[in-house]
Amino acid sequence: MSTPALLAPERATQLAAEFGLKPDEFARVLEILGRQPSLTELGIFSVMWSEHCSYKSSKVWLRELPTKAPWVICGPGENAGVIDIGEGLAAIFKMESHNHPSFIEPYQGAATGVGGILRDVFTMGARPIANLNALRFGAPDAPRMKRVIDGVVRGIGGYGNCVGVPTVGGEVNFHPAYNGNPLVNAMTVGIAPADRIFYAKASGVGNPVIYVGSKTGRDGIHGATMSSAEFSADTEDKRPTVQIGDPFTEKLLIEACLELMATDAIVAIQDMGAAGLTSSSVEMAGKGGMGIELVLDNCPQREEGMTAYEMMLSESQERMLMILKPGSEAQAEAIFHKWDLDFAVIGHLTDTGRITIKHNGQLEADIPLAPLESEAPLYRRPTAETPKQPILAAETVSDPVGIPAALEKLVATPDLCSRRWIWDQYDSTVGGQTVQRPGGADAAIVKIEDHDRALAMTTDCTPRYCYADPEEGGKQAVTEAWRNITATGALPLAITDNMNFGNPEKPEIMGQFAASVRGMAAACLALDFPVVSGNVSLYNETNGTGILPTPAIGGVGVIEKADQAIGLGAPAGATLVLLGETKGWLGQSIWLREILGREEGAPPPVDLAAERKTGDFLRARILAGGILACHDVADGGLLVAVAEMLMATGTGATLNAAPEGIPAHAYWFGEDQGRYVVAASDAVASTLIAAAREAGIPATRLGVTENTEALVLADGSTISLSGLKAAHEATLPALMA
């Protein structure tokens, strides 16, 4: 058994190309092995060196992101990021993509995306407390798009609802750039004791390698490779590479793993995610500088006659790999059998620094582990900067429809309409700890059981800004997440990112990526908002047409007392105050696109110093009490933000006129950054304005809320709130009817 059955040179070369290895990469495989590979060995190299697993195009840029802070326990490199949130607790969280599978098979693609990110979190010892998502769809009337939207939303709800973890927040955008490649980014947040975090670093020669969870089938084989290539006309043929999920088994797996984690049996643990048994075994042994021997005869199998190649590359769901302390096998097996889950000893650790795989008495693979990671291809691909677009002066853009008609149209557009059709399919309150449900606040608020404190969490990105100016768009994505958490009164602590881009072999796409990272890094540093985990999804293209650059951000913050968190709904009898500077920035605004049909101009710039000053000032005021509601100004501009606050409570308002020097449509619909609308009593509002101005923060009295159902503008125009809300709520149900 000294050498596995080797592929003939011609066949190996052919398969290497089919598996996504470039000629020079395959040449390096031959050099490492010193011979031709076996089928299993070639499969292992192809998935471990895929873009999805190795980050070979993105790693050089990701190193520029700030990842450390006093509260960061574990940054990028593990299954998920870990931060200290006080009282002996840690928050563990990550966001990950399931874009390609969700286009091929929307329900299962989205469902297994949720399942995979849940495992990334509970494998580190955390009980998941919340799911979020960031979704990008094409034009609703594009071919197949209704099917994709319906399947993705049902898949997210179906899995999260059944597994018993609330889906508490997210975001949805629509744009024709996603017609052939929608994005499904899933995020999970969990809680663990800060001194009981579990890692994937294997140790201990002879320690047993344990397989637990569901059986291995033929679903998902080469899923990582499929996710590292762009789509073409044969998309439907890729259906077998999509995994099949079972949320009820996932629930059992969560409980069994957490029960075993309460003992002292586990040395290391890893989710079988992308590349399945291959990545989990290679990464665990590699991180510990160990070797690993697997005997696949013992691997629980769902189908007959499975080969070593199929078992190593299967991405069947709800499976974990762990290293146990010798002698603890019986205790662990009893726990997993109690939860009706498979448990099998499938190998042991060695001191060889190699992975060896045996099946049916035959050696199937024998590979040195270090080169699988340390010698994986690493590219600094050519970059081309995105040309800067000219600033669009507000006074050069006329208003053809007027303020009331524009507002009525904007609140009903797919990008700004109510997401109730989506979130009503999610159970957002299971577990009983959700303080703010979707739509109630700028960030979701989930209380920590048996504690006063709560976590605030959000997902954010504005892809049209990133397309116009990737660096400014990267800044804005981070600051939007920071702003949404701040608007609730919580302190933003850290982010996870999901970098969704097109083909990195195109210099303009790699330029978008590099510039977005620069912008993100600048914002993270200025806001003390480090990156602790993340995911990169490239080759999001179909027939050569790429998506908008979409560096989605998942933010997490903490508030010491859950009852201090505020929502966005403005009550009657309040004064509305605008914090932050307004210049009337119309470039790349939704108003410009929806009213004039133009997507042009530089996006609004982000002043990081002003963001920090305004946000810190506002947060302190919220925690001091007296602020009744707060909403950041984002897509659609100031009047849309005010309308959303009023629609949340059914309250009317009378607004003051736009200031002189700014066209009214630019004032109300411009998308200047770093702004918040605050609702407070008149006395608190007066104090707030005076304190803000003393601190050098622009503050403006916008108007008052009233116990009516009308929004009254300074020129006497009256907008029916019930009509506005009806239009706001009707769009998605009508599109999906």
mmCIF file of C-alpha atoms in Angstrom, residues 46-209:
data_model
loop_
_atom_site.group_PDB
_atom_site.id
_atom_site.type_symbol
_atom_site.label_atom_id
_atom_site.label_comp_id
_atom_site.label_asym_id
_atom_site.label_seq_id
_atom_site.Cartn_x
_atom_site.Cartn_y
_atom_site.Cartn_z
ATOM 1 C CA SER A 46 -8.364 21.029 -6.653
ATOM 2 C CA VAL A 47 -10.745 21.912 -3.840
ATOM 3 C CA MET A 48 -8.088 23.078 -1.379
ATOM 4 C CA TRP A 49 -6.545 25.286 -4.069
ATOM 5 C CA SER A 50 -9.896 26.557 -5.331
ATOM 6 C CA GLU A 51 -10.645 30.250 -4.969
ATOM 7 C CA HIS A 52 -13.415 29.375 -2.515
ATOM 8 C CA CYS A 53 -11.073 27.595 -0.099
ATOM 9 C CA SER A 54 -7.633 29.157 -0.643
ATOM 10 C CA TYR A 55 -8.507 32.854 -1.231
ATOM 11 C CA LYS A 56 -5.634 32.835 -3.707
ATOM 12 C CA SER A 57 -6.696 36.082 -5.406
ATOM 13 C CA SER A 58 -7.870 37.977 -2.328
ATOM 14 C CA LYS A 59 -5.511 37.063 0.506
ATOM 15 C CA VAL A 60 -2.875 39.670 -0.354
ATOM 16 C CA TRP A 61 -5.492 42.435 -0.039
ATOM 17 C CA LEU A 62 -7.330 41.077 2.993
ATOM 18 C CA ARG A 63 -4.145 41.421 5.022
ATOM 19 C CA GLU A 64 -4.678 45.200 4.924
ATOM 20 C CA LEU A 65 -7.801 44.998 7.080
ATOM 21 C CA PRO A 66 -7.454 45.834 10.807
ATOM 22 C CA THR A 67 -8.302 42.747 12.861
ATOM 23 C CA LYS A 68 -7.216 43.538 16.417
ATOM 24 C CA ALA A 69 -8.658 45.415 19.380
ATOM 25 C CA PRO A 70 -8.587 44.853 23.155
ATOM 26 C CA TRP A 71 -12.002 43.175 22.931
ATOM 27 C CA VAL A 72 -11.078 40.825 20.062
ATOM 28 C CA ILE A 73 -10.497 37.298 21.370
ATOM 29 C CA CYS A 74 -10.066 35.630 17.978
ATOM 30 C CA GLY A 75 -9.810 37.297 14.598
ATOM 31 C CA PRO A 76 -9.838 35.839 11.064
ATOM 32 C CA GLY A 77 -8.467 32.341 10.536
ATOM 33 C CA GLU A 78 -10.856 30.282 12.631
ATOM 34 C CA ASN A 79 -14.403 29.158 11.891
ATOM 35 C CA ALA A 80 -15.786 32.489 13.147
ATOM 36 C CA GLY A 81 -14.659 35.656 14.919
ATOM 37 C CA VAL A 82 -14.848 36.035 18.692
ATOM 38 C CA ILE A 83 -15.213 39.242 20.736
ATOM 39 C CA ASP A 84 -15.461 39.911 24.464
ATOM 40 C CA ILE A 85 -18.834 41.475 25.324
ATOM 41 C CA GLY A 86 -18.372 41.654 29.096
ATOM 42 C CA GLU A 87 -19.741 39.696 32.052
ATOM 43 C CA GLY A 88 -17.577 36.710 31.098
ATOM 44 C CA LEU A 89 -19.324 36.311 27.730
ATOM 45 C CA ALA A 90 -18.146 36.237 24.142
ATOM 46 C CA ALA A 91 -20.047 36.890 20.924
ATOM 47 C CA ILE A 92 -19.062 34.576 18.066
ATOM 48 C CA PHE A 93 -20.169 35.491 14.557
ATOM 49 C CA LYS A 94 -19.498 35.242 10.850
ATOM 50 C CA MET A 95 -21.130 35.886 7.484
ATOM 51 C CA GLU A 96 -20.704 33.559 4.518
ATOM 52 C CA SER A 97 -21.948 33.324 0.932
ATOM 53 C CA HIS A 98 -24.009 30.664 -0.783
ATOM 54 C CA ASN A 99 -24.442 32.555 -4.036
ATOM 55 C CA HIS A 100 -23.852 29.992 -6.750
ATOM 56 C CA PRO A 101 -25.857 27.172 -5.108
ATOM 57 C CA SER A 102 -28.765 29.541 -4.488
ATOM 58 C CA PHE A 103 -29.060 30.435 -8.158
ATOM 59 C CA ILE A 104 -28.934 26.806 -9.270
ATOM 60 C CA GLU A 105 -31.323 25.495 -6.610
ATOM 61 C CA PRO A 106 -32.739 28.484 -4.659
ATOM 62 C CA TYR A 107 -34.426 26.711 -1.753
ATOM 63 C CA GLN A 108 -31.649 24.242 -0.909
ATOM 64 C CA GLY A 109 -28.898 26.709 -1.769
ATOM 65 C CA ALA A 110 -30.199 29.261 0.711
ATOM 66 C CA ALA A 111 -31.189 26.689 3.331
ATOM 67 C CA THR A 112 -27.777 25.022 3.368
ATOM 68 C CA GLY A 113 -26.149 28.452 3.489
ATOM 69 C CA VAL A 114 -27.957 29.042 6.773
ATOM 70 C CA GLY A 115 -27.010 25.592 8.021
ATOM 71 C CA GLY A 116 -23.350 26.072 7.163
ATOM 72 C CA ILE A 117 -23.001 29.406 8.920
ATOM 73 C CA LEU A 118 -24.762 28.048 12.006
ATOM 74 C CA ARG A 119 -22.158 25.275 12.178
ATOM 75 C CA ASP A 120 -19.303 27.751 11.832
ATOM 76 C CA VAL A 121 -20.566 29.417 15.007
ATOM 77 C CA PHE A 122 -21.561 26.520 17.235
ATOM 78 C CA THR A 123 -18.406 24.583 16.349
ATOM 79 C CA MET A 124 -16.582 27.191 18.467
ATOM 80 C CA GLY A 125 -18.749 26.516 21.494
ATOM 81 C CA ALA A 126 -21.445 29.152 21.008
ATOM 82 C CA ARG A 127 -25.184 28.707 21.182
ATOM 83 C CA PRO A 128 -26.576 30.530 18.130
ATOM 84 C CA ILE A 129 -28.983 33.311 19.143
ATOM 85 C CA ALA A 130 -29.673 35.071 15.832
ATOM 86 C CA ASN A 131 -29.489 34.750 12.065
ATOM 87 C CA LEU A 132 -29.325 37.616 9.570
ATOM 88 C CA ASN A 133 -28.925 37.770 5.817
ATOM 89 C CA ALA A 134 -27.916 40.086 2.979
ATOM 90 C CA LEU A 135 -29.695 39.339 -0.300
ATOM 91 C CA ARG A 136 -29.210 40.813 -3.790
ATOM 92 C CA PHE A 137 -31.635 39.941 -6.528
ATOM 93 C CA GLY A 138 -31.962 40.971 -10.138
ATOM 94 C CA ALA A 139 -34.877 42.883 -11.602
ATOM 95 C CA PRO A 140 -38.025 41.150 -10.289
ATOM 96 C CA ASP A 141 -39.305 40.693 -13.850
ATOM 97 C CA ALA A 142 -36.079 39.082 -15.097
ATOM 98 C CA PRO A 143 -36.292 35.426 -16.227
ATOM 99 C CA ARG A 144 -36.328 32.969 -13.302
ATOM 100 C CA MET A 145 -35.989 35.802 -10.772
ATOM 101 C CA LYS A 146 -39.354 35.311 -9.066
ATOM 102 C CA ARG A 147 -38.483 31.651 -8.627
ATOM 103 C CA VAL A 148 -35.107 32.595 -7.169
ATOM 104 C CA ILE A 149 -36.567 35.182 -4.773
ATOM 105 C CA ASP A 150 -39.308 32.846 -3.607
ATOM 106 C CA GLY A 151 -36.983 29.878 -3.167
ATOM 107 C CA VAL A 152 -34.258 31.804 -1.360
ATOM 108 C CA VAL A 153 -36.658 33.416 1.111
ATOM 109 C CA ARG A 154 -38.438 30.123 1.778
ATOM 110 C CA GLY A 155 -35.096 28.343 2.169
ATOM 111 C CA ILE A 156 -33.815 30.827 4.732
ATOM 112 C CA GLY A 157 -37.073 30.735 6.663
ATOM 113 C CA GLY A 158 -37.513 26.997 6.373
ATOM 114 C CA TYR A 159 -34.095 26.180 7.786
ATOM 115 C CA GLY A 160 -33.853 28.905 10.435
ATOM 116 C CA ASN A 161 -37.409 28.426 11.674
ATOM 117 C CA CYS A 162 -37.025 24.657 12.023
ATOM 118 C CA VAL A 163 -33.649 24.795 13.745
ATOM 119 C CA GLY A 164 -35.038 27.234 16.314
ATOM 120 C CA VAL A 165 -32.764 30.232 15.742
ATOM 121 C CA PRO A 166 -34.564 33.546 15.051
ATOM 122 C CA THR A 167 -33.912 35.398 11.806
ATOM 123 C CA VAL A 168 -33.855 38.956 13.127
ATOM 124 C CA GLY A 169 -32.507 41.204 10.402
ATOM 125 C CA GLY A 170 -30.983 41.684 7.000
ATOM 126 C CA GLU A 171 -31.158 43.679 3.808
ATOM 127 C CA VAL A 172 -32.410 43.214 0.254
ATOM 128 C CA ASN A 173 -31.428 45.035 -2.954
ATOM 129 C CA PHE A 174 -32.656 44.631 -6.525
ATOM 130 C CA HIS A 175 -30.608 45.501 -9.602
ATOM 131 C CA PRO A 176 -30.333 44.052 -13.124
ATOM 132 C CA ALA A 177 -26.626 43.364 -12.472
ATOM 133 C CA TYR A 178 -27.773 40.418 -10.337
ATOM 134 C CA ASN A 179 -30.101 38.948 -12.984
ATOM 135 C CA GLY A 180 -27.750 36.068 -13.695
ATOM 136 C CA ASN A 181 -26.048 35.821 -10.322
ATOM 137 C CA PRO A 182 -28.026 36.682 -7.170
ATOM 138 C CA LEU A 183 -26.203 36.919 -3.854
ATOM 139 C CA VAL A 184 -27.205 35.066 -0.697
ATOM 140 C CA ASN A 185 -25.056 35.996 2.299
ATOM 141 C CA ALA A 186 -25.987 34.399 5.626
ATOM 142 C CA MET A 187 -24.829 35.532 9.068
ATOM 143 C CA THR A 188 -25.098 33.877 12.483
ATOM 144 C CA VAL A 189 -24.358 35.318 15.921
ATOM 145 C CA GLY A 190 -23.862 33.122 18.983
ATOM 146 C CA ILE A 191 -22.970 33.460 22.658
ATOM 147 C CA ALA A 192 -20.383 31.442 24.600
ATOM 148 C CA PRO A 193 -18.476 31.718 27.868
ATOM 149 C CA ALA A 194 -15.379 33.753 27.052
ATOM 150 C CA ASP A 195 -13.142 31.100 28.664
ATOM 151 C CA ARG A 196 -14.717 28.147 26.795
ATOM 152 C CA ILE A 197 -13.928 28.779 23.122
ATOM 153 C CA PHE A 198 -13.198 25.752 20.923
ATOM 154 C CA TYR A 199 -10.696 25.866 18.079
ATOM 155 C CA ALA A 200 -9.747 23.709 15.097
ATOM 156 C CA LYS A 201 -6.060 23.172 15.937
ATOM 157 C CA ALA A 202 -5.444 19.438 16.215
ATOM 158 C CA SER A 203 -2.880 18.005 18.631
ATOM 159 C CA GLY A 204 -1.828 14.722 20.211
ATOM 160 C CA VAL A 205 -0.250 11.901 18.173
ATOM 161 C CA GLY A 206 -2.606 8.948 18.220
ATOM 162 C CA ASN A 207 -5.665 10.964 19.218
ATOM 163 C CA PRO A 208 -8.795 9.649 17.516
ATOM 164 C CA VAL A 209 -10.443 11.460 14.598
#
